[in-house]
Each structure stands twice: as structure tokens, then as C-alpha cells.
């Protein structure tokens, strides 16, 4: 406790909880260091709670996983790997849901994550129908920054879609990777020459198939370029309000993807159309950015006229354009 300054007038200890935070955080957290609030989501592993760190007042999303369930589902490997991935992302100053700390008690594992106060990106696209060009440029640029960082670490997301793009309090992008609710074991994807971190993938056909690239559908061999395809689908969706490959069921969606069967609606911005057309290319090696040198970001995508005027280096300091 700070030494009492005797010369100052005696004031009653504050009753304002905001001033009661010591900001001294414990070396190892326990559940008692948090005030658990409402449930913000039910996952396949456990429950995600809104929680407040009693030392800092900071809000977090805490993913609480039941150990017995993880063991029963034989998913300790997956959970351990997701923890590794999240730890690798800890260096990212932006763009990702971050893992602040982990701890356990007798029955549960606790992942203390950044809290995406404004939820998923998708409802914002649905609410306004489609983004104006300023919003599309800003949010595509923030997602691109995330992909550059992720691919720079040799990590491929493999399941990039609007549901995995969350928004923080200031409406900046926080990429995460919610596993699919049913996680079916899938043969280990072979490590390709430059991929250092193979993430065990759940059966990616569960959940939304609309953003899957042709190569994931056919030979399951994902590469960084698979994320560029998904990136193209998301840009299309921000402009058109709907994903490019739509059909009544997954099988028909797969057909359309493999035949590159999509239309660009009237009124679709020419610049965005040009960028989308260069990302939605069946041959992964021919997608814009696929030839860029690994680990040096995507200069050829940044250079596309669509991103004219975007300052990529200061995105996270900029105020996101209003979505209306
Ligand atoms: N960091 C977060 N901030 C805000 N909301 C979150 C956060 N993490 C999860 N949620 C919410 O909780 C819901 C469930 O999260 P969870 O990650 O468990 O989903 P899941 O798809 O079952 O993933 P997994 O299979 O890996 O558990 C999400 O759909 C999301 O709405
Ligand atoms: O303290 C650490 O970091 C290491 C432990 C390791 C660990 N203990 C486990 C117990 C079970 Cl039942 C399952 C997994 Cl995946 C487990 N992983 C741990 C604790 C909490 C969390 Cl969220 C992850 C891993
Ligand atoms: O918040 C979630 O549900 C996702 C996280 C894991 C997670 N995997 C990721 C992979 C990538 Cl590439 C990026 C982020 Cl931010 C990622 N986050 C997670 C944490 C714990 C467990 Cl048990 C499963 C998944």
C-alpha cells in the first residue's frame, strides 16, 4: 500500500470501485481473481463467460473447459495445440483474440481471452445489407493485416469466415478460430514445405462450407493461399451482402466453388470486383499474393488499387469508419 502522505488532508478511503483496482496482477491466476458474469457463448468444449479481473477491472472472455469432457472426446491434443497457437499470437499487437493467461482447477481449464465486446462481424453486414466502400476497405485491410501476421508465423487459419471475425470495443477486428461444434477427427494434413505449424483440423465441413477453397474440398491440402480464397469471399460478402457461393445445401455449394460459379451483382464496385476476381482463382498458386515472398506480408494485395489510400501501418490506431 502506498505510504500515507501525512501532509495531505485525511480523505475517506474511496468507495469508487474503479479506484479500488491495485493493477498488481498475480503471477499465477486462479478463478478467484475474476468476477464471473453472464454466459456469452456455449462452445463444444465448455462455456464462455464474461468476466472481470478484480485487480485491473479489465473485462475478459473466459473459456471454461471441462477436463472430463476433453479427455472423453480425446481432445487434449487439440486443446494443447490451440493453446500453442494462441501463445504464438500473443506477440500480435492487433487483429487477434489474445490469450492472456491459462489456469486450471480440479475439474476445468480456463482460457482468459480478449473480450470481443461487439461480437461478430457478420451481423453488422446483415444489418446494413452491405458495407460502403470505406468500411469494406477498412475491414478488409484489418483482416489482411491479420493474415499477414498469421502467415508470417507459418500458421494457416483454414477456417476464415465472418463468424470468426470478432469486433472489440472500438470496432477493430479480432480474428479467432471457433472450432466447429462437432469436432470429427480428420487425417493430419501433411506438413507442406513452408508450414511450420500444422493445426489439427476439425472436419471443416461442419458449420459454414461457403468460404472453403477448392483445394480444401478436393485434396484437403490447405496452404496460406486457402486463406486468401476465404479473404476474397469475405470481401465479396461485405460489398454484396451475401457470400459468393450460395446454394440450398453444402453439396451444391461445393459444386459452385469447384466450378467457380458465382456472379458479381450490378452496382458491385469495379475496384472490389477486380480484387475479388484475383483472389477467387481455382489454382491456389495464381491467387493475388500467392507469389509474394513468405513472411514479408502481401505487398501485391496491398498494392491493389482497391486499397488506394489505406495506411496499413496505423490501422489499429485509426478510428474505424461508422457502419451504416
Ligand atoms: N473472445 C470472445 N469474445 C466474445 N465472445 C466470444 C469470445 N469467444 C467466444 N465467444 C462467443 O462464445 C461462443 C462460443 O465460443 P466457442 O469458442 O466455445 O465456440 P465454438 O464454436 O464451440 O468453439 P470451440 O469448438 O473451439 O469451443 C462464440 O460463438 C462467441 O459468440
Ligand atoms: O498450466 C498450463 O498451462 C498447462 C496445463 C496443461 C494441461 N492440463 C490439462 C488437463 C486436461 Cl484434462 C486437458 C488438457 Cl488439454 C490439459 N492441459 C493447462 C492448463 C490450463 C489450460 Cl487452459 C491449458 C493447459
Ligand atoms: O476462442 C476460441 O474458441 C478459439 C481458441 C483457439 C484459437 N485458435 C486460433 C487459431 C487462430 Cl489461427 C487464431 C486464433 Cl485467434 C485462434 N484462437 C480456442 C481456445 C480454447 C479452446 Cl479449448 C479452443 C479454441
CSV table of C-alpha atoms and ligand atoms in Angstrom, one decimal:
chain,number,residue,atom,x,y,z
A,1,UNK,CA,0.0,0.0,0.0
A,2,UNK,CA,1.4,3.4,-0.9
A,3,UNK,CA,2.8,5.1,2.2
A,4,UNK,CA,0.2,7.5,3.6
A,5,UNK,CA,1.1,11.1,2.7
A,6,UNK,CA,0.5,12.6,6.1
A,7,UNK,CA,0.5,16.3,4.9
A,8,UNK,CA,-2.5,15.7,2.6
A,9,UNK,CA,-5.9,16.1,4.2
A,10,UNK,CA,-7.3,12.9,5.6
A,11,UNK,CA,-9.9,11.7,3.0
A,12,UNK,CA,-12.1,8.7,3.5
A,13,UNK,CA,-10.9,5.6,1.6
A,14,UNK,CA,-12.5,5.7,-1.8
A,15,UNK,CA,-15.9,4.0,-2.3
A,16,UNK,CA,-15.4,4.2,-6.0
A,17,UNK,CA,-14.7,0.6,-7.1
A,18,UNK,CA,-12.9,1.9,-10.2
A,19,UNK,CA,-10.2,3.4,-8.0
A,20,UNK,CA,-10.0,0.2,-5.9
A,21,UNK,CA,-8.1,-1.6,-8.6
A,22,UNK,CA,-4.5,-2.2,-7.5
A,23,UNK,CA,-3.4,-3.1,-11.0
A,24,UNK,CA,-1.0,-5.5,-9.4
A,25,UNK,CA,-1.7,-8.8,-11.1
A,26,UNK,CA,-0.8,-12.2,-9.6
A,27,UNK,CA,2.0,-14.3,-11.1
A,28,UNK,CA,-0.5,-17.2,-11.4
A,29,UNK,CA,-4.2,-16.5,-11.7
A,30,UNK,CA,-6.9,-18.6,-10.1
A,31,UNK,CA,-10.7,-18.3,-10.7
A,32,UNK,CA,-10.9,-16.2,-7.5
A,33,UNK,CA,-9.1,-13.4,-9.4
A,34,UNK,CA,-12.2,-12.9,-11.5
A,35,UNK,CA,-15.8,-11.9,-11.1
A,36,UNK,CA,-17.7,-14.2,-13.5
A,37,UNK,CA,-20.6,-12.6,-15.3
A,38,UNK,CA,-23.0,-13.7,-18.0
A,39,UNK,CA,-22.5,-16.6,-20.3
A,40,UNK,CA,-21.5,-15.2,-23.7
A,41,UNK,CA,-21.4,-18.5,-25.5
A,42,UNK,CA,-21.6,-22.2,-25.4
A,43,UNK,CA,-18.8,-23.9,-27.2
A,44,UNK,CA,-18.2,-27.6,-27.9
A,45,UNK,CA,-15.7,-27.7,-25.1
A,46,UNK,CA,-17.3,-25.7,-22.5
A,47,UNK,CA,-18.8,-22.3,-21.7
A,48,UNK,CA,-17.5,-18.8,-22.5
A,49,UNK,CA,-18.2,-16.3,-19.7
A,50,UNK,CA,-17.8,-12.6,-19.5
A,51,UNK,CA,-15.5,-12.0,-16.5
A,52,UNK,CA,-13.8,-9.1,-14.8
A,53,UNK,CA,-10.3,-9.2,-13.5
A,54,UNK,CA,-10.6,-7.9,-9.9
A,55,UNK,CA,-7.1,-6.4,-9.9
A,56,UNK,CA,-7.4,-4.4,-13.1
A,57,UNK,CA,-11.1,-4.1,-13.7
A,58,UNK,CA,-10.5,-5.4,-17.2
A,59,UNK,CA,-13.2,-7.4,-18.9
A,60,UNK,CA,-12.3,-10.7,-20.5
A,61,UNK,CA,-14.0,-13.7,-22.2
A,62,UNK,CA,-13.0,-16.8,-20.2
A,63,UNK,CA,-13.5,-20.1,-22.0
A,64,UNK,CA,-14.0,-22.7,-19.3
A,65,UNK,CA,-13.5,-26.2,-20.5
A,66,UNK,CA,-14.5,-29.3,-18.6
A,67,UNK,CA,-11.5,-31.7,-18.3
A,68,UNK,CA,-13.5,-34.8,-18.2
A,69,UNK,CA,-15.2,-33.8,-21.5
A,70,UNK,CA,-11.9,-33.0,-23.1
A,71,UNK,CA,-10.5,-36.4,-22.1
A,72,UNK,CA,-13.6,-38.2,-23.1
A,73,UNK,CA,-13.6,-36.6,-26.6
A,74,UNK,CA,-9.8,-37.3,-26.8
A,75,UNK,CA,-9.2,-33.7,-27.5
A,76,UNK,CA,-6.3,-32.9,-25.2
A,77,UNK,CA,-4.0,-32.7,-28.2
A,78,UNK,CA,-6.3,-30.2,-29.9
A,79,UNK,CA,-6.7,-28.0,-26.8
A,80,UNK,CA,-3.0,-28.1,-26.2
A,81,UNK,CA,-2.4,-27.1,-29.8
A,82,UNK,CA,-4.9,-24.3,-29.7
A,83,UNK,CA,-3.1,-23.0,-26.6
A,84,UNK,CA,0.2,-23.1,-28.5
A,85,UNK,CA,-1.4,-21.2,-31.4
A,86,UNK,CA,-2.8,-18.6,-29.1
A,87,UNK,CA,0.5,-18.2,-27.4
A,88,UNK,CA,2.2,-17.8,-30.7
A,89,UNK,CA,-0.3,-15.0,-31.4
A,90,UNK,CA,0.4,-13.3,-28.1
A,91,UNK,CA,3.0,-11.1,-29.9
A,92,UNK,CA,0.4,-9.7,-32.2
A,93,UNK,CA,-0.4,-6.2,-31.0
A,94,UNK,CA,-3.6,-6.3,-33.1
A,95,UNK,CA,-6.0,-8.3,-35.1
A,96,UNK,CA,-6.4,-11.4,-32.9
A,97,UNK,CA,-8.3,-12.6,-29.9
A,98,UNK,CA,-5.4,-12.8,-27.4
A,99,UNK,CA,-4.8,-15.4,-24.7
A,100,UNK,CA,-3.9,-13.5,-21.6
A,101,UNK,CA,-3.4,-16.5,-19.3
A,102,UNK,CA,-4.4,-20.0,-18.6
A,103,UNK,CA,-5.0,-21.8,-15.3
A,104,UNK,CA,-6.9,-24.8,-14.1
A,105,UNK,CA,-8.8,-26.2,-11.1
A,106,UNK,CA,-9.7,-29.7,-10.2
A,107,UNK,CA,-12.3,-30.0,-13.0
A,108,UNK,CA,-11.7,-27.3,-15.5
A,109,UNK,CA,-9.3,-25.5,-17.7
A,110,UNK,CA,-9.6,-21.7,-18.0
A,111,UNK,CA,-8.6,-19.7,-21.1
A,112,UNK,CA,-8.6,-16.0,-20.4
A,113,UNK,CA,-9.1,-14.3,-23.8
A,114,UNK,CA,-9.6,-10.8,-25.0
A,115,UNK,CA,-13.3,-10.0,-24.9
A,116,UNK,CA,-14.8,-9.0,-28.2
A,117,UNK,CA,-17.4,-6.6,-26.8
A,118,UNK,CA,-19.0,-6.0,-30.2
A,119,UNK,CA,-19.4,-9.7,-31.1
A,120,UNK,CA,-19.2,-11.0,-34.7
A,121,UNK,CA,-18.7,-9.0,-37.9
A,122,UNK,CA,-21.5,-10.9,-39.7
A,123,UNK,CA,-24.5,-9.3,-38.0
A,124,UNK,CA,-23.1,-5.9,-39.0
A,125,UNK,CA,-23.0,-6.9,-42.7
A,126,UNK,CA,-26.5,-8.4,-42.4
A,127,UNK,CA,-27.9,-5.4,-40.5
A,128,UNK,CA,-26.9,-2.8,-43.1
A,129,UNK,CA,-27.2,-5.1,-46.1
A,130,UNK,CA,-23.7,-4.3,-47.4
A,131,UNK,CA,-20.8,-2.2,-46.4
A,132,UNK,CA,-20.0,1.1,-48.1
A,133,UNK,CA,-16.6,1.2,-49.8
A,134,UNK,CA,-14.9,2.9,-46.9
A,135,UNK,CA,-16.0,0.2,-44.4
A,136,UNK,CA,-15.1,-2.5,-46.9
A,137,UNK,CA,-11.6,-1.1,-47.4
A,138,UNK,CA,-11.0,-0.6,-43.7
A,139,UNK,CA,-12.2,-4.1,-42.5
A,140,UNK,CA,-10.6,-5.9,-45.5
A,141,UNK,CA,-7.3,-4.1,-44.6
A,142,UNK,CA,-7.6,-5.1,-40.9
A,143,UNK,CA,-8.2,-8.8,-41.9
A,144,UNK,CA,-5.3,-8.7,-44.4
A,145,UNK,CA,-3.0,-7.4,-41.6
A,146,UNK,CA,-4.1,-10.4,-39.5
A,147,UNK,CA,-3.5,-12.8,-42.3
A,148,UNK,CA,0.0,-11.3,-42.9
A,149,UNK,CA,0.8,-11.8,-39.3
A,150,UNK,CA,-0.6,-15.3,-39.1
A,151,UNK,CA,1.0,-16.5,-42.3
A,152,UNK,CA,4.3,-14.8,-41.2
A,153,UNK,CA,4.2,-17.3,-38.3
A,154,UNK,CA,3.6,-20.2,-40.7
A,155,UNK,CA,0.1,-20.6,-39.3
A,156,UNK,CA,-2.8,-21.2,-41.7
A,157,UNK,CA,-6.2,-20.3,-40.4
A,158,UNK,CA,-8.1,-22.7,-42.7
A,159,UNK,CA,-11.5,-21.6,-41.5
A,160,UNK,CA,-11.6,-17.9,-42.0
A,161,UNK,CA,-15.2,-16.7,-42.2
A,162,UNK,CA,-17.2,-13.8,-40.9
A,163,UNK,CA,-18.3,-15.8,-37.8
A,164,UNK,CA,-14.6,-16.0,-36.8
A,165,UNK,CA,-14.1,-12.3,-37.2
A,166,UNK,CA,-15.0,-10.5,-34.0
A,167,UNK,CA,-15.0,-6.9,-33.1
A,168,UNK,CA,-13.5,-5.2,-30.0
A,169,UNK,CA,-14.9,-2.3,-28.0
A,170,UNK,CA,-13.6,0.2,-30.6
A,171,UNK,CA,-14.9,-1.9,-33.5
A,172,UNK,CA,-11.4,-3.2,-34.5
A,173,UNK,CA,-11.1,-6.7,-35.9
A,174,UNK,CA,-10.2,-9.6,-33.6
A,175,UNK,CA,-9.7,-12.8,-35.6
A,176,UNK,CA,-10.3,-16.0,-33.7
A,177,UNK,CA,-11.0,-19.6,-34.7
A,178,UNK,CA,-14.0,-21.1,-33.1
A,179,UNK,CA,-13.8,-24.8,-33.7
A,180,UNK,CA,-16.8,-26.4,-35.3
A,181,UNK,CA,-19.4,-27.5,-32.8
A,182,UNK,CA,-19.0,-31.2,-33.8
A,183,UNK,CA,-15.3,-31.9,-33.9
A,184,UNK,CA,-14.6,-35.0,-36.0
A,185,UNK,CA,-11.1,-36.3,-36.2
A,186,UNK,CA,-9.6,-35.7,-39.6
A,187,UNK,CA,-6.4,-37.2,-41.0
A,188,UNK,CA,-3.5,-35.0,-40.2
A,189,UNK,CA,-2.9,-32.5,-43.0
A,190,UNK,CA,0.6,-33.2,-44.3
A,191,UNK,CA,3.1,-30.5,-43.4
A,192,UNK,CA,3.9,-28.7,-46.6
A,193,UNK,CA,7.4,-27.3,-47.1
A,194,UNK,CA,7.0,-24.0,-45.5
A,195,UNK,CA,4.3,-24.6,-43.0
A,196,UNK,CA,5.7,-24.8,-39.5
A,197,UNK,CA,2.6,-25.2,-37.6
A,198,UNK,CA,0.0,-27.8,-38.6
A,199,UNK,CA,-3.1,-27.2,-36.6
A,200,UNK,CA,-5.2,-30.4,-36.2
A,201,UNK,CA,-8.3,-29.5,-38.1
A,202,UNK,CA,-11.8,-30.5,-37.1
A,203,UNK,CA,-13.9,-31.7,-40.0
A,204,UNK,CA,-14.2,-28.3,-41.7
A,205,UNK,CA,-17.4,-29.4,-43.4
A,206,UNK,CA,-19.3,-28.9,-40.2
A,207,UNK,CA,-20.5,-25.3,-40.0
A,208,UNK,CA,-20.3,-23.0,-42.9
A,209,UNK,CA,-18.8,-24.5,-46.1
A,210,UNK,CA,-19.2,-21.3,-48.1
A,211,UNK,CA,-15.7,-20.0,-47.6
A,212,UNK,CA,-13.8,-23.2,-48.2
A,213,UNK,CA,-11.3,-23.1,-51.1
A,214,UNK,CA,-11.5,-25.7,-53.9
A,215,UNK,CA,-8.2,-27.4,-52.7
A,216,UNK,CA,-9.6,-28.0,-49.2
A,217,UNK,CA,-12.7,-29.5,-50.8
A,218,UNK,CA,-10.8,-31.8,-53.1
A,219,UNK,CA,-7.5,-32.9,-51.7
A,220,UNK,CA,-7.8,-31.3,-48.2
A,221,UNK,CA,-4.3,-29.8,-48.8
A,222,UNK,CA,-4.6,-26.3,-47.4
A,223,UNK,CA,-2.0,-23.7,-47.8
A,224,UNK,CA,-1.7,-20.0,-47.0
A,225,UNK,CA,-3.5,-19.4,-50.3
A,226,UNK,CA,-6.6,-21.2,-48.9
A,227,UNK,CA,-7.0,-18.2,-46.5
A,228,UNK,CA,-6.6,-15.8,-49.5
A,229,UNK,CA,-9.6,-17.5,-51.2
A,230,UNK,CA,-11.6,-17.1,-48.0
A,231,UNK,CA,-10.4,-13.5,-47.8
A,232,UNK,CA,-11.8,-13.0,-51.3
A,233,UNK,CA,-15.2,-14.5,-50.3
A,234,UNK,CA,-15.4,-12.1,-47.3
A,235,UNK,CA,-14.6,-9.0,-49.3
A,236,UNK,CA,-17.3,-10.1,-51.8
A,237,UNK,CA,-19.7,-10.5,-48.9
A,238,UNK,CA,-19.0,-7.1,-47.4
A,239,UNK,CA,-19.8,-5.5,-50.8
A,240,UNK,CA,-22.7,-7.7,-52.0
A,241,UNK,CA,-24.1,-8.5,-48.5
A,242,UNK,CA,-24.1,-12.3,-49.3
A,243,UNK,CA,-21.2,-14.8,-49.8
A,244,UNK,CA,-20.3,-15.5,-53.5
A,245,UNK,CA,-21.1,-19.3,-53.4
A,246,UNK,CA,-24.7,-19.9,-52.3
A,247,UNK,CA,-26.9,-22.9,-52.7
A,248,UNK,CA,-29.5,-24.9,-50.9
A,249,UNK,CA,-27.1,-27.4,-49.4
A,250,UNK,CA,-23.4,-27.9,-48.9
A,251,UNK,CA,-23.0,-30.3,-51.8
A,252,UNK,CA,-24.3,-27.7,-54.3
A,253,UNK,CA,-22.1,-25.1,-52.7
A,254,UNK,CA,-19.1,-27.4,-53.2
A,255,UNK,CA,-20.1,-27.8,-56.9
A,256,UNK,CA,-20.3,-24.0,-57.4
A,257,UNK,CA,-16.9,-23.4,-55.7
A,258,UNK,CA,-15.2,-26.0,-57.8
A,259,UNK,CA,-16.7,-24.6,-61.0
A,260,UNK,CA,-16.0,-21.0,-59.8
A,261,UNK,CA,-19.7,-20.4,-60.4
A,262,UNK,CA,-20.5,-17.0,-58.9
A,263,UNK,CA,-21.9,-13.7,-60.2
A,264,UNK,CA,-21.0,-10.2,-59.4
A,265,UNK,CA,-24.2,-8.2,-58.9
A,266,UNK,CA,-24.8,-4.8,-60.6
A,267,UNK,CA,-23.5,-1.9,-58.6
A,268,UNK,CA,-20.6,-4.0,-57.2
A,269,UNK,CA,-17.7,-1.6,-57.0
A,270,UNK,CA,-15.3,-2.1,-60.0
A,271,UNK,CA,-12.2,-2.0,-57.7
A,272,UNK,CA,-13.6,-4.5,-55.3
A,273,UNK,CA,-14.7,-6.7,-58.3
A,274,UNK,CA,-11.1,-6.6,-59.7
A,275,UNK,CA,-9.6,-7.6,-56.3
A,276,UNK,CA,-12.2,-10.4,-55.7
A,277,UNK,CA,-11.6,-11.8,-59.2
A,278,UNK,CA,-7.9,-12.0,-58.5
A,279,UNK,CA,-8.4,-13.9,-55.2
A,280,UNK,CA,-11.2,-16.3,-56.3
A,281,UNK,CA,-8.9,-18.2,-58.6
A,282,UNK,CA,-9.1,-22.0,-58.7
A,283,UNK,CA,-5.4,-22.5,-58.9
A,284,UNK,CA,-4.0,-21.6,-55.4
A,285,UNK,CA,-0.7,-20.5,-56.9
A,286,UNK,CA,-2.3,-18.0,-59.2
A,287,UNK,CA,-4.2,-16.1,-56.5
A,288,UNK,CA,-3.1,-12.5,-55.8
A,289,UNK,CA,-0.5,-12.7,-53.1
A,290,UNK,CA,0.3,-16.4,-53.6
A,291,UNK,CA,3.6,-15.5,-55.2
A,292,UNK,CA,4.6,-12.9,-52.6
A,293,UNK,CA,7.7,-13.9,-50.6
A,294,UNK,CA,6.7,-15.7,-47.4
A,295,UNK,CA,6.9,-13.8,-44.1
A,296,UNK,CA,7.0,-10.4,-45.8
A,297,UNK,CA,3.3,-9.8,-45.9
A,298,UNK,CA,1.2,-9.4,-49.0
A,299,UNK,CA,2.6,-6.4,-50.9
A,300,UNK,CA,0.9,-7.4,-54.2
A,301,UNK,CA,-2.5,-7.3,-52.4
A,302,UNK,CA,-1.7,-4.0,-50.5
A,303,UNK,CA,-0.7,-2.5,-53.9
A,304,UNK,CA,-4.1,-3.3,-55.5
A,305,UNK,CA,-5.9,-0.1,-56.4
A,306,UNK,CA,-8.8,-1.2,-54.1
A,307,UNK,CA,-6.6,-0.4,-51.1
A,308,UNK,CA,-5.7,3.1,-52.6
A,309,UNK,CA,-5.1,5.4,-49.7
A,310,UNK,CA,-5.1,2.8,-46.9
A,311,UNK,CA,-2.4,3.3,-44.3
A,312,UNK,CA,-1.8,-0.3,-43.2
A,313,UNK,CA,0.8,0.5,-40.5
A,314,UNK,CA,-1.6,2.6,-38.4
A,315,UNK,CA,-4.9,0.7,-38.9
A,316,UNK,CA,-5.3,-0.2,-35.3
A,317,UNK,CA,-4.8,3.4,-34.2
A,318,UNK,CA,-7.4,4.7,-36.7
A,319,UNK,CA,-11.0,5.2,-35.8
A,320,UNK,CA,-12.9,2.6,-37.8
A,321,UNK,CA,-15.4,4.1,-40.2
A,322,UNK,CA,-19.0,4.0,-39.0
A,323,UNK,CA,-21.1,1.1,-40.3
A,324,UNK,CA,-24.4,2.3,-41.6
B,1,LIG,N1,-13.2,-13.8,-27.0
B,1,LIG,C1,-14.6,-13.8,-27.2
B,1,LIG,N2,-15.2,-12.6,-27.1
B,1,LIG,C2,-16.6,-12.5,-27.2
B,1,LIG,N3,-17.3,-13.6,-27.5
B,1,LIG,C3,-16.7,-14.8,-27.6
B,1,LIG,C4,-15.3,-14.9,-27.4
B,1,LIG,N4,-15.0,-16.2,-27.5
B,1,LIG,C5,-16.2,-16.9,-27.8
B,1,LIG,N5,-17.2,-16.0,-27.8
B,1,LIG,C6,-18.6,-16.4,-28.0
B,1,LIG,O1,-18.9,-17.7,-27.4
B,1,LIG,C7,-19.4,-18.5,-28.5
B,1,LIG,C8,-18.8,-19.9,-28.2
B,1,LIG,O2,-17.4,-19.8,-28.3
B,1,LIG,P1,-16.5,-21.1,-28.6
B,1,LIG,O3,-15.2,-20.7,-29.0
B,1,LIG,O4,-16.6,-22.1,-27.5
B,1,LIG,O5,-17.4,-21.6,-29.9
B,1,LIG,P2,-17.2,-23.0,-30.5
B,1,LIG,O6,-17.5,-22.7,-32.0
B,1,LIG,O7,-17.9,-24.1,-29.9
B,1,LIG,O8,-15.6,-23.2,-30.4
B,1,LIG,P3,-14.9,-24.5,-29.9
B,1,LIG,O9,-15.4,-25.6,-30.6
B,1,LIG,O10,-13.4,-24.2,-30.1
B,1,LIG,O11,-15.2,-24.5,-28.4
B,1,LIG,C9,-18.9,-18.0,-29.8
B,1,LIG,O12,-19.7,-18.3,-30.8
B,1,LIG,C10,-18.8,-16.5,-29.5
B,1,LIG,O13,-20.1,-15.9,-29.8
B,2,LIG,O1,-0.9,-24.8,-16.9
B,2,LIG,C1,-0.7,-25.0,-18.1
B,2,LIG,O2,-0.5,-24.1,-19.0
B,2,LIG,C2,-0.6,-26.4,-18.6
B,2,LIG,C3,-1.9,-27.1,-18.4
B,2,LIG,C4,-1.7,-28.4,-19.2
B,2,LIG,C5,-3.0,-29.1,-19.3
B,2,LIG,N1,-3.6,-29.8,-18.3
B,2,LIG,C6,-4.6,-30.4,-18.9
B,2,LIG,C7,-5.6,-31.2,-18.4
B,2,LIG,C8,-6.5,-31.8,-19.2
B,2,LIG,CL1,-7.8,-32.8,-18.6
B,2,LIG,C9,-6.6,-31.5,-20.6
B,2,LIG,C10,-5.6,-30.6,-21.1
B,2,LIG,CL2,-5.6,-30.2,-22.7
B,2,LIG,C11,-4.6,-30.1,-20.2
B,2,LIG,N2,-3.6,-29.3,-20.5
B,2,LIG,C12,-3.0,-26.2,-19.0
B,2,LIG,C13,-3.8,-25.5,-18.0
B,2,LIG,C14,-4.8,-24.7,-18.4
B,2,LIG,C15,-5.1,-24.6,-19.8
B,2,LIG,CL3,-6.4,-23.6,-20.3
B,2,LIG,C16,-4.4,-25.3,-20.7
B,2,LIG,C17,-3.3,-26.1,-20.3
B,3,LIG,O1,-11.6,-18.7,-28.7
B,3,LIG,C1,-11.8,-19.7,-29.3
B,3,LIG,O2,-12.7,-20.5,-29.2
B,3,LIG,C2,-10.7,-20.1,-30.2
B,3,LIG,C3,-9.5,-20.5,-29.4
B,3,LIG,C4,-8.3,-21.0,-30.2
B,3,LIG,C5,-7.9,-20.2,-31.3
B,3,LIG,N1,-7.4,-20.9,-32.3
B,3,LIG,C6,-6.9,-20.0,-33.1
B,3,LIG,C7,-6.3,-20.1,-34.3
B,3,LIG,C8,-6.0,-18.9,-35.0
B,3,LIG,CL1,-5.2,-19.1,-36.5
B,3,LIG,C9,-6.3,-17.7,-34.5
B,3,LIG,C10,-6.9,-17.6,-33.2
B,3,LIG,CL2,-7.2,-16.1,-32.5
B,3,LIG,C11,-7.2,-18.7,-32.5
B,3,LIG,N2,-7.8,-18.9,-31.4
B,3,LIG,C12,-9.7,-21.7,-28.5
B,3,LIG,C13,-9.3,-21.6,-27.2
B,3,LIG,C14,-9.5,-22.7,-26.4
B,3,LIG,C15,-10.0,-23.9,-26.9
B,3,LIG,CL3,-10.3,-25.2,-25.9
B,3,LIG,C16,-10.4,-24.0,-28.3
B,3,LIG,C17,-10.2,-22.9,-29.1
